[in-house]
PDB file of C-alpha atoms in Angstrom:
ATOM      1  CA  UNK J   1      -3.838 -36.351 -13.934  1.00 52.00           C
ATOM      2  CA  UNK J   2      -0.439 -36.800 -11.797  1.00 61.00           C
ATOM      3  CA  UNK J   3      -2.238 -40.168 -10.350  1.00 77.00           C
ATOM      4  CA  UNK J   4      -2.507 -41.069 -14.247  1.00 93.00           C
ATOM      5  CA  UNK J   5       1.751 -40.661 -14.751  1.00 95.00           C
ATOM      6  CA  UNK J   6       2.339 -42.400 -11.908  1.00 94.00           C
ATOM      7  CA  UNK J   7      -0.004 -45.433 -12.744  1.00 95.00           C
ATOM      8  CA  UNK J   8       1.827 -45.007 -16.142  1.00 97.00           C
ATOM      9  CA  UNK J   9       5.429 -45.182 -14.926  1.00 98.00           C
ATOM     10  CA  UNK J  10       4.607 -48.283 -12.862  1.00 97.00           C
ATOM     11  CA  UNK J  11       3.054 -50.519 -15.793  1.00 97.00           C
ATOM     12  CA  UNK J  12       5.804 -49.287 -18.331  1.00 97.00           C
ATOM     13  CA  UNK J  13       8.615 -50.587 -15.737  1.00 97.00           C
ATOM     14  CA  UNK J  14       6.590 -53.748 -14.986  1.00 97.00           C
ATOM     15  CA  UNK J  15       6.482 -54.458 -18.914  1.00 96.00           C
ATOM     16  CA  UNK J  16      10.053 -53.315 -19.118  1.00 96.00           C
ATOM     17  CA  UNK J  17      11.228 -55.166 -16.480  1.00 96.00           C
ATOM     18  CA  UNK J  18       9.346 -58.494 -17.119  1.00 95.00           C
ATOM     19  CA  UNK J  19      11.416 -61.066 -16.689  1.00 93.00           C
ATOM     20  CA  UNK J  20      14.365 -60.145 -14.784  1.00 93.00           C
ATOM     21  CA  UNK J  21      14.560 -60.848 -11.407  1.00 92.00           C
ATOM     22  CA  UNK J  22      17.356 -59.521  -8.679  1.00 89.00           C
ATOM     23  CA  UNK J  23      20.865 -61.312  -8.256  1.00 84.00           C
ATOM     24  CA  UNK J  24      20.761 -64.589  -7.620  1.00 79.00           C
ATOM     25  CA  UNK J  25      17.317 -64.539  -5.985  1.00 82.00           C
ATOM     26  CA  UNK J  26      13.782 -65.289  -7.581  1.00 88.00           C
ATOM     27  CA  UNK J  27      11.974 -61.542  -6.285  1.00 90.00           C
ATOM     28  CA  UNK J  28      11.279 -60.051  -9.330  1.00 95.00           C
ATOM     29  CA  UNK J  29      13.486 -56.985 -10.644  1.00 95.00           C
ATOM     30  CA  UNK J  30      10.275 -54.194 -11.003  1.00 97.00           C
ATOM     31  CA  UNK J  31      10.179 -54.806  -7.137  1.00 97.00           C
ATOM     32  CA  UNK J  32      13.139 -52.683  -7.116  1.00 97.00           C
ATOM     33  CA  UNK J  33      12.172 -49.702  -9.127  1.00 97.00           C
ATOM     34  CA  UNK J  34       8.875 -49.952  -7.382  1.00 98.00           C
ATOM     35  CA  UNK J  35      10.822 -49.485  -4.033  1.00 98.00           C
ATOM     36  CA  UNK J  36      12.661 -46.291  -5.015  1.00 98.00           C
ATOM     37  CA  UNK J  37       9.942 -44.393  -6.344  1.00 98.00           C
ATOM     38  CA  UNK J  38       7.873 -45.108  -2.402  1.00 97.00           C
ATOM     39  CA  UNK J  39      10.989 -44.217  -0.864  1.00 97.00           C
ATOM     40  CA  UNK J  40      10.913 -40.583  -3.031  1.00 97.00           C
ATOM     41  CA  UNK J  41       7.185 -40.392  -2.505  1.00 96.00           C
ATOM     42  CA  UNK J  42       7.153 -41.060   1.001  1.00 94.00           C
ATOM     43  CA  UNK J  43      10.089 -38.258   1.439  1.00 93.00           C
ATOM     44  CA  UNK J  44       7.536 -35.782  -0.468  1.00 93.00           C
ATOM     45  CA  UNK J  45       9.383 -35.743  -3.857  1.00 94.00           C
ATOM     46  CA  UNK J  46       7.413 -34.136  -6.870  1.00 95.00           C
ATOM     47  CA  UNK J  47       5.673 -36.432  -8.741  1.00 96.00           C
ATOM     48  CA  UNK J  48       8.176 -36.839 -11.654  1.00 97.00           C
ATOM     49  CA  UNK J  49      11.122 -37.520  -9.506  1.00 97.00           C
ATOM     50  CA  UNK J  50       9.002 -39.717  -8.394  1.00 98.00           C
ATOM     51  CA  UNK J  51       7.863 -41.230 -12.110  1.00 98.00           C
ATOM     52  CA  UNK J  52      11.787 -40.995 -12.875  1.00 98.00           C
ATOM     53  CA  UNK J  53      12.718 -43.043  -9.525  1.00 98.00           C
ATOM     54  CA  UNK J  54      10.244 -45.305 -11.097  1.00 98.00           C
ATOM     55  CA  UNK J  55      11.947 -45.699 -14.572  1.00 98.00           C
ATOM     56  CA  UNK J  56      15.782 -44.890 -13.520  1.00 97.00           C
ATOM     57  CA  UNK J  57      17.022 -48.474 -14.939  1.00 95.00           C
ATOM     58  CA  UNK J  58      14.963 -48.552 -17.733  1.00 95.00           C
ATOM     59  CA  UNK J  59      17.535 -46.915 -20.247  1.00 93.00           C
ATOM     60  CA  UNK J  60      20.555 -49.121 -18.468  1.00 90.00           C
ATOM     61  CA  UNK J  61      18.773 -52.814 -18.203  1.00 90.00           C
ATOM     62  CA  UNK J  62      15.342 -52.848 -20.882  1.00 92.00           C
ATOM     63  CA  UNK J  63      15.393 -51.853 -24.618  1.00 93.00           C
ATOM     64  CA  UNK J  64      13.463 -48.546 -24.051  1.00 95.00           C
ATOM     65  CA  UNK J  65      14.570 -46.123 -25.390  1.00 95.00           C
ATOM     66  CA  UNK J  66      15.041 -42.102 -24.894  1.00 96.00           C
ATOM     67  CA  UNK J  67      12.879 -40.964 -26.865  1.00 97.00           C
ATOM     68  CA  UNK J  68       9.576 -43.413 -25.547  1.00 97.00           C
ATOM     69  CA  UNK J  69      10.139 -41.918 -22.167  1.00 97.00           C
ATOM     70  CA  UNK J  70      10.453 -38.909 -23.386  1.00 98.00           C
ATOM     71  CA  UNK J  71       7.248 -39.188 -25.427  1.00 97.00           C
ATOM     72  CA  UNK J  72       5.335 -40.622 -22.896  1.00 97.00           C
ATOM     73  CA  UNK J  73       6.657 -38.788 -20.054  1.00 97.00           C
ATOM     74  CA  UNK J  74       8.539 -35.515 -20.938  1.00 97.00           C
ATOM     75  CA  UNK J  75      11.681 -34.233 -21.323  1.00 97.00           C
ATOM     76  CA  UNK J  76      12.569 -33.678 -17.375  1.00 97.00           C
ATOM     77  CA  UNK J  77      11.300 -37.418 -16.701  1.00 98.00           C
ATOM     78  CA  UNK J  78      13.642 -38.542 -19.756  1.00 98.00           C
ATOM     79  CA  UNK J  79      16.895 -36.100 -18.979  1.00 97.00           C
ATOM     80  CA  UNK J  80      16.736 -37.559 -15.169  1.00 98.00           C
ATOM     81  CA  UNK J  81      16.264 -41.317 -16.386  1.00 97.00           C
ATOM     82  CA  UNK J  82      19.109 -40.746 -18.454  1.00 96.00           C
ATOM     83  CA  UNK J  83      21.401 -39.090 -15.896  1.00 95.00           C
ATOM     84  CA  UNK J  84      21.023 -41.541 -14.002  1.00 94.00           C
ATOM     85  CA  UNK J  85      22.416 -44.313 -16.539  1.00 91.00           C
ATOM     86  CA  UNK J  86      25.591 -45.318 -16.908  1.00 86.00           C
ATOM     87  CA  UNK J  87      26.818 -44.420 -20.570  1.00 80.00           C
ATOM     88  CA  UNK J  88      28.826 -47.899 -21.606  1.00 82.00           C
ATOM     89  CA  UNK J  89      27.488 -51.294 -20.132  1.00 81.00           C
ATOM     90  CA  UNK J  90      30.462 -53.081 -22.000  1.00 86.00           C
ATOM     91  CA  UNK J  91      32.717 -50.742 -19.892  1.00 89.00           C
ATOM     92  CA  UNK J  92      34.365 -52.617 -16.487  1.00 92.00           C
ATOM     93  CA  UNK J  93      32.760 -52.653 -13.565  1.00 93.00           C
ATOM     94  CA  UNK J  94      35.476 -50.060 -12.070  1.00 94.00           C
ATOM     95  CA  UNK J  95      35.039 -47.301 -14.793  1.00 94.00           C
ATOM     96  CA  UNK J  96      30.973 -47.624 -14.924  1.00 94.00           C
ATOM     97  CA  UNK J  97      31.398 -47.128 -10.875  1.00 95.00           C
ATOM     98  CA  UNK J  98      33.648 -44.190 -11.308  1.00 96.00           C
ATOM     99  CA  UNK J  99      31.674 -42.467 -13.453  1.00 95.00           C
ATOM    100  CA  UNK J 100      28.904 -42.746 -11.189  1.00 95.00           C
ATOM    101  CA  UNK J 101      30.803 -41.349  -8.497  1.00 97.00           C
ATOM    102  CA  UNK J 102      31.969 -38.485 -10.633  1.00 96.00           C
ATOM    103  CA  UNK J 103      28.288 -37.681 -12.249  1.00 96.00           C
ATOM    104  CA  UNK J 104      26.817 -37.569  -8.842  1.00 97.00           C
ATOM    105  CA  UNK J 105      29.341 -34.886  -7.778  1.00 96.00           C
ATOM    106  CA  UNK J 106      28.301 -31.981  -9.966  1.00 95.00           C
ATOM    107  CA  UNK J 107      24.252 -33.762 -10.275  1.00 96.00           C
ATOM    108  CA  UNK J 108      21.192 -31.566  -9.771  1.00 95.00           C
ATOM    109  CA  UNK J 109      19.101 -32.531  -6.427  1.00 94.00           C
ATOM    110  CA  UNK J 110      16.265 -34.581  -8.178  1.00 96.00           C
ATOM    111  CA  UNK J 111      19.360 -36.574  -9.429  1.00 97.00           C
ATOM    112  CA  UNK J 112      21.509 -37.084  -5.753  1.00 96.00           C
ATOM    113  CA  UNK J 113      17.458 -37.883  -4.269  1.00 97.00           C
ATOM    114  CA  UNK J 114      16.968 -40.381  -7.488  1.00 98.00           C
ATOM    115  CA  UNK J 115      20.397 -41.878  -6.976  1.00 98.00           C
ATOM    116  CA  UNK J 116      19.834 -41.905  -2.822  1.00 98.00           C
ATOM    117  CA  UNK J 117      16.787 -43.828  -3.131  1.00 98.00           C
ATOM    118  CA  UNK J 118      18.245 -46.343  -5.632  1.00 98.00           C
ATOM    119  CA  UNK J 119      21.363 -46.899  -3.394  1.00 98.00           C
ATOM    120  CA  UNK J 120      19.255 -47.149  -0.322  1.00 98.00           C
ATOM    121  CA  UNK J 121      16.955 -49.923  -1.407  1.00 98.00           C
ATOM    122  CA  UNK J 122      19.838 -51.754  -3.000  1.00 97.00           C
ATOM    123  CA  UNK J 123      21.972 -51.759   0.321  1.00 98.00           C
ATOM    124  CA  UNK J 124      18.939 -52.437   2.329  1.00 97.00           C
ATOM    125  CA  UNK J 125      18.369 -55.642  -0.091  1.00 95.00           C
ATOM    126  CA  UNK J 126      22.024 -56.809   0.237  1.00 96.00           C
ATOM    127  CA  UNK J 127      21.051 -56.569   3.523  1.00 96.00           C
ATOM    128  CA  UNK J 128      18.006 -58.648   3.823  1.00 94.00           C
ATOM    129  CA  UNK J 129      19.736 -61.532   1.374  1.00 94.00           C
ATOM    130  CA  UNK J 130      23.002 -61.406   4.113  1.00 94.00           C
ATOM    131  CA  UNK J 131      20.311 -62.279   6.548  1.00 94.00           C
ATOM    132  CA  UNK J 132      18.764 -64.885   4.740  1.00 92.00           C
ATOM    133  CA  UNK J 133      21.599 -66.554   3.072  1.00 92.00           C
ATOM    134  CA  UNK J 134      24.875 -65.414   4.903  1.00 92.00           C
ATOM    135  CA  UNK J 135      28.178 -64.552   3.120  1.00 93.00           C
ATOM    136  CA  UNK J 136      27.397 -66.060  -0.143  1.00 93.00           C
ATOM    137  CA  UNK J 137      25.182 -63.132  -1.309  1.00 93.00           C
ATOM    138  CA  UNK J 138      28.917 -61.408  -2.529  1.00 94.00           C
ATOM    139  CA  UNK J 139      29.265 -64.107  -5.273  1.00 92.00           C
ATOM    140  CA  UNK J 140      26.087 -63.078  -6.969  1.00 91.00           C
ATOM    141  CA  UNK J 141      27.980 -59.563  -7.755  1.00 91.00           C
ATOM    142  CA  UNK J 142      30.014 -58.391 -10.630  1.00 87.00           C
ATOM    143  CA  UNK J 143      32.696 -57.738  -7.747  1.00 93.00           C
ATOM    144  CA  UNK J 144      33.328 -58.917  -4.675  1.00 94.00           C
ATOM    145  CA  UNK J 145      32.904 -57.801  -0.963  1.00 96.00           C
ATOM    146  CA  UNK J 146      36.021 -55.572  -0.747  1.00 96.00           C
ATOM    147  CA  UNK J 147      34.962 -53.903  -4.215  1.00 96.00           C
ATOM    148  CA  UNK J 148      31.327 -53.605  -3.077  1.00 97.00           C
ATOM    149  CA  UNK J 149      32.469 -52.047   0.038  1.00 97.00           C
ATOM    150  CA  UNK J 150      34.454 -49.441  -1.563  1.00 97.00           C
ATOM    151  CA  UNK J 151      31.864 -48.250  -3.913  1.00 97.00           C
ATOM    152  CA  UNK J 152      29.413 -47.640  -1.459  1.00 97.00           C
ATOM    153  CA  UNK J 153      32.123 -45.620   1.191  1.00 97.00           C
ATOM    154  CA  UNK J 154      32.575 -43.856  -1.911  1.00 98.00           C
ATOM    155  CA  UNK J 155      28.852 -43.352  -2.525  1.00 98.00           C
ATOM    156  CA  UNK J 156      28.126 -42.145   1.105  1.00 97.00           C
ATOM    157  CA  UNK J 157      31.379 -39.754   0.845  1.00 96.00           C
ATOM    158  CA  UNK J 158      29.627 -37.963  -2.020  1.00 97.00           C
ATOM    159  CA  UNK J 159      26.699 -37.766  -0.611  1.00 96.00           C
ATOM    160  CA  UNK J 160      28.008 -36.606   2.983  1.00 94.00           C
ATOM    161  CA  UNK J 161      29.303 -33.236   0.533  1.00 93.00           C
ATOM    162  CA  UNK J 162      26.467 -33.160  -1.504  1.00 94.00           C
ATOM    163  CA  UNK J 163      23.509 -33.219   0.274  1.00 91.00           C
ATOM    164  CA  UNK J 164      22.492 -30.629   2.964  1.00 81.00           C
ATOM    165  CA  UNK J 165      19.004 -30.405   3.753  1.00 80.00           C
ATOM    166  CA  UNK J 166      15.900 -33.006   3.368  1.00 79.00           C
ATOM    167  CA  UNK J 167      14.570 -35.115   2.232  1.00 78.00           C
ATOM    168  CA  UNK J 168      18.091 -36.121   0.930  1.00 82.00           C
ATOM    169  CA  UNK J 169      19.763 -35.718   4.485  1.00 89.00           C
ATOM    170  CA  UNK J 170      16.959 -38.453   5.930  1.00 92.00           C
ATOM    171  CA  UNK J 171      18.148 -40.910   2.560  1.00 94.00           C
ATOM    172  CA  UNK J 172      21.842 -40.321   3.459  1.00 95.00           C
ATOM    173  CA  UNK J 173      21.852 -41.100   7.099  1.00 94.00           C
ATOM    174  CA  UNK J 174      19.598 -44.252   6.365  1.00 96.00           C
ATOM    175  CA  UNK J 175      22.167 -45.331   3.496  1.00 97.00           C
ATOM    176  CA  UNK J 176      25.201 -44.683   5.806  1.00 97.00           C
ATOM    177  CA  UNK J 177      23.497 -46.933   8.524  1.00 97.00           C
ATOM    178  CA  UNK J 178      23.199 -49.400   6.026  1.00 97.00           C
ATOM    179  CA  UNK J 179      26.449 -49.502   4.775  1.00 98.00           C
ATOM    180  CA  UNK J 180      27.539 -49.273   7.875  1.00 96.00           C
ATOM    181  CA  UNK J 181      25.332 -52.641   8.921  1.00 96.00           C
ATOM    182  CA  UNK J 182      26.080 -54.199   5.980  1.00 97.00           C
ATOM    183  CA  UNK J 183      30.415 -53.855   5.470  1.00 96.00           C
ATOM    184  CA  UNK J 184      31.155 -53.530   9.064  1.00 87.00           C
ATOM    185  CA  UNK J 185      33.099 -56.246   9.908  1.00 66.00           C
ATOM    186  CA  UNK J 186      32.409 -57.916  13.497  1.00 57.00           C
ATOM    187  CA  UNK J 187      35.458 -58.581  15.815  1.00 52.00           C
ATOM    188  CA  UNK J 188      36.608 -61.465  15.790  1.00 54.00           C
ATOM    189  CA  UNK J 189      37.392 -61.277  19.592  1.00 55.00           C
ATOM    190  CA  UNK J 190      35.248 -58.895  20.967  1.00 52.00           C
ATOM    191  CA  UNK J 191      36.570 -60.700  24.694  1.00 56.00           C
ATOM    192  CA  UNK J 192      39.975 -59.519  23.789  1.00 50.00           C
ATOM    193  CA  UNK J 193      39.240 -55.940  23.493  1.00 46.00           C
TER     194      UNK J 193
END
């Protein structure tokens, strides 16, 4: 029966997310929701975190709606989805970030896990494109480096207070090593030093 929602959650976001593919790049988008529901499963999240890791940007980025998750998958799957969505997509970039950051500092733990995992797999792709394709991954963002940089210090400075014990402490010391790998800025004369 639990195999059955998960099996569930995965074709809805592949329908859902049909289509869309990640900035500037040609992987599909699912890829991504796909990633942060293994990164809750491997960390031994319930099931419906799990199933809600699964659908977190369905509400935000498809035209599902509340009420088919909710049908299909129940009110906790639905209330997390939506928690986890910003409110106003016609809102700047700077408000929909700060209300993120404010949200996640009075969220429940499936939430802060839900919201680890995303933020993990996103840094860890920004990551991977740096690699591939050097500086000019920041022009496929809304915002640029500096921005990007100081929404995700302000993502792992929430977390630090937040979370306390794991799985969520294993997610927020891989996401600070990422940020750290990905914004840390090289010296320029490391002879000089």
């Amino acid at each position: 029966m639990m195999d059955d929602i998960l099996f569930d959650a995965i074709e809805v976001a592949v329908h859902a997310h049909r289509g869309q593919f990640r900035k500037g790049t040609k992987i599909p988008y699912v890829f991504h929701p796909l990633n942060v529901g293994r990164i809750l499963h491997e960390c031994g999240c319930s099931v419906l975190v799990v199933v809600a890791g699964i659908l977190h940007d369905t509400l935000e980025d498809t035209p599902i709606a509340f009420e088919d998750i909710q049908t299909r998958f129940g009110e906790e799957v639905a209330n997390l989805v939506s928690l986890l969505s910003e409110p106003d997509k016609t809102d700047t970039w700077e408000h929909r970030k700060e209300h993120t950051l404010r949200s996640l500092e009075s969220a429940s733990e499936e939430v802060l896990l839900i919201a680890l995992a995303d933020k993990l797999d996103n840094i860890q792709s920004i990551y991977r494109a740096l690699e591939r394709d050097g500086e000019v991954v920041w022009s496929r963002f809304n915002r640029p480096k500096k921005a990007q940089a100081w929404y995700y210090q302000k993502l792992v400075d929430v977390f630090r207070r937040r979370v306390s014990k794991k799985p969520g402490l294993s997610l927020y010391e891989a996401l600070q090593a990422g940020v750290e790998q990905v914004f840390h800025e090289p010296d320029p004369n490391p002879d000089l030093a």
